[in-house]
Amino acid sequence: MEVLFRKLYKCATEEEIDDLIGKDPVVFAQKNWKPLGGSENLYGVIENQQASPIAALVEKLTNSIDATLMRKCYEAGVDPKSAGAPKTMHEAVKSFYGVEATKWDLPSFRRAQAENIQIVASGKLKQPTLTMYDDGEGQNPDKFENTFLSLLRGNKNEIHFVQGKYNMGGSGAIVFCGKRGYQLVASKRYDGKGKFGFTIIRKHQLLKQEEQSKKNTWYEFLTVDGVIPSFDITELDLGLHNRKFKTGTVIKLYSYKLPEGSRSVISRELGRSLNEFLFDPALPFLTVDTKERYPNDRGLERAIYGLKRRLESDQEDNKYVESTFVEDFKNDLFGSMRVTCYVFRTKVEGKSAKETTKTIQDEFFKNNMAVLFAMNGQVHGSYSSSFITQSLKLNLLKNHLLIHVDCTDMDYGFRSELFMASRDRLKEGEETRELRKFLATQLGRSSGRLAEVEKKRKDSISVDGGDSKELLKNVTKNINLNPELLKLLGSTFKLDEKKEQPKKEDKPERKAPTKQEKEPFKPKRFPSFLNVKGRNDGEKPIAQIPLGGEKTIRFNTDVEDQYLSRAEEPGELKIALLDVKRAPGNKGGTKAGLPSRIEEVLNVSMSSPQEGSIRVAMNPQKEVQVGDAVQVRVSLSAPGGDLEEIFWVKISEKEAPPQSTPKEEQEQPLQGLPEPVFMYKEPKENAVTWDALDELGVTVDYKTVMHPLANGESLEKIFINMDSEVLKNFRSKYRNPSQDMIEVTNRKYWTAVYLHTLFLYSITKNRKYQISQMKAGAQDTVDIGDYIKDLFENFYSDFILNFGGMEEMMQGLND
């Protein structure tokens, strides 16, 4: 049996396996193959796993992490299914590794631990064979059919500290193993007892007589004389990095179909993808390539420990991150959830905005995932950047914002309705829609942290107007004369015709009060105090929370902003319900007794510190009534013991809707049209420079004609490039143009660009078109503004200048 195993293991491609099987028809006779999962009818289960080869590979790694934790549990003398076993992955790591786990943020300790789980590449460059190894619990040969080779048994369903549940996720990688699905499985139990067993899985090739009776084929595994082949070993040299195989598991995936973007040194391209999908893994692992495949590459091995640590602790990667903050939510809808937002810089180390954006996309958004939904550190589903533009309406952040949604502590009933069993995509259901709506509302709030970042970036490019105001005034005057055009624009923009305003009496000018300079905030690594803002005597409520509304309570502290989210020694902000005093006549709704959890009476959102200020937003649940008082404890962890504040809040009447005060109209016939803004390479009055846009992450060069600045799907400004190559080329057709000719050319150019942008945008929106573009082998949503900008850069602007009557007009002026 050892000879057979060595022959199989030595093969580096599926073609070599084919050749080996063809040369030994006795061992590989059809009678020696059994259907995977014990049935020929499980083809659909295997084929309908992960849609991506990366996600399927992640399932293999997840199984390796599970197996490693299981081994640690057995070695500690704990039954994994008992009440004494850890209840979460985090608990398991803390319990089984202790202080050792805190050292994994250091490269040498991380690498040493990572060697216990390895991915080793061999074979062809474009379609490598991947060997997965873990020094986990392993299995005896007689247990293979109930573990590695079973489906839907639910072997891990009663073990809380592992990720696996259905006992089928690991089979998803088979469909990406070349055309024949070859996968070698070998293992020996961690305690050294028993033999080393092995088998090979393949896709059954239907014979001609089978094609008449079978709709689908099936997957099958090799036995010898009806049992899993095995032999005794002490150790084996299997080409692993820095070790021989003694116990654990090895799985070899032949001719694995990696996506094009990952076909290079696996420690680099594949490593980036694995970092994304395993955002915060319980254990680090090692990716290993070989000198045979890449003889001139020095970075052949790399310890992978998740994107979270790349963003929060690695200085080389952290330079791209401008700010990080967390929002902790407690809600009766889903229970508890933590959302972490990473805002990236627009320019880094002398790179242009375009170069910086490309690097950020390659390093951190390789799989087009802008919003990651994770459980136990593994991404189970995602949204693309269209969520940032369409739902959050933060267009300037679409390429510079990563959102991590930790679903681990959600209520089981809600969480189980979010994800498919394959753990690679979200279900299309009510819970998913509710969660999307909740995230859009909370993260997209006009008073929120992300809105502050967006506003700050927008404000940096404000201009007075000048010629562009005159352009808008003339354009809207003509639009008002055409009811059909007005109707079209009115369906897209909120247009209000200017009304005559009564003259206001001149008021004496008031002097603005002088502002005292704010003392710079000096953060500490750990907090020394936590104080609630407002008078708190422990008896009277410090705040009134309107029924159906929200109230934000602020706290002062002295800890650094990243305290709650940093990878090393993070802190924790907790909120608890202590007491409820019902208003006279209120018996507490339909629920018996007093509530025990804060989310039963108040939905809560807790933000990470920002220059010494912590915000906790509360809004009442349906069960509370006006006059109810709620006692709350907010605590912030600290080395010497939790810092806490205990206070009362009271539920008040609904707030009346605010009365709108009439605003002074601007000097333009129509309100609501996007503002035209001119931009030049060099500074000019009443215009912005290319560099100003570059600071926002917007690349402008001679090829650029216009850039639409949107708020969600609503256009706010249209930047028109007055130094565009298109305009310069058009002017160059005329020798010695007069100043009048130049002014007329400019006027016609900016008017044409503005109006064509306006109406292309309006028609596309009005007709409800959805724009998409093929990216990385898949269709990706493109927002309307980017689509129109791309049109102008690709011949559309040449068309409107050269075939729109301009040449005749210019020739007339020249004559």
Short mmCIF file of C-alpha atoms in Angstrom, two decimals, residues 78 88 500 603 755 771:
data_model
loop_
_atom_site.label_atom_id
_atom_site.label_comp_id
_atom_site.label_asym_id
_atom_site.label_seq_id
_atom_site.Cartn_x
_atom_site.Cartn_y
_atom_site.Cartn_z
CA VAL A 78 -11.89 17.53 27.47
CA THR A 88 -16.71 29.70 21.02
CA GLU A 500 -39.70 86.45 -5.93
CA ASN A 603 -31.92 49.52 20.73
CA LEU A 755 -25.94 69.41 -20.83
CA ILE A 771 -25.21 49.43 -15.68
#
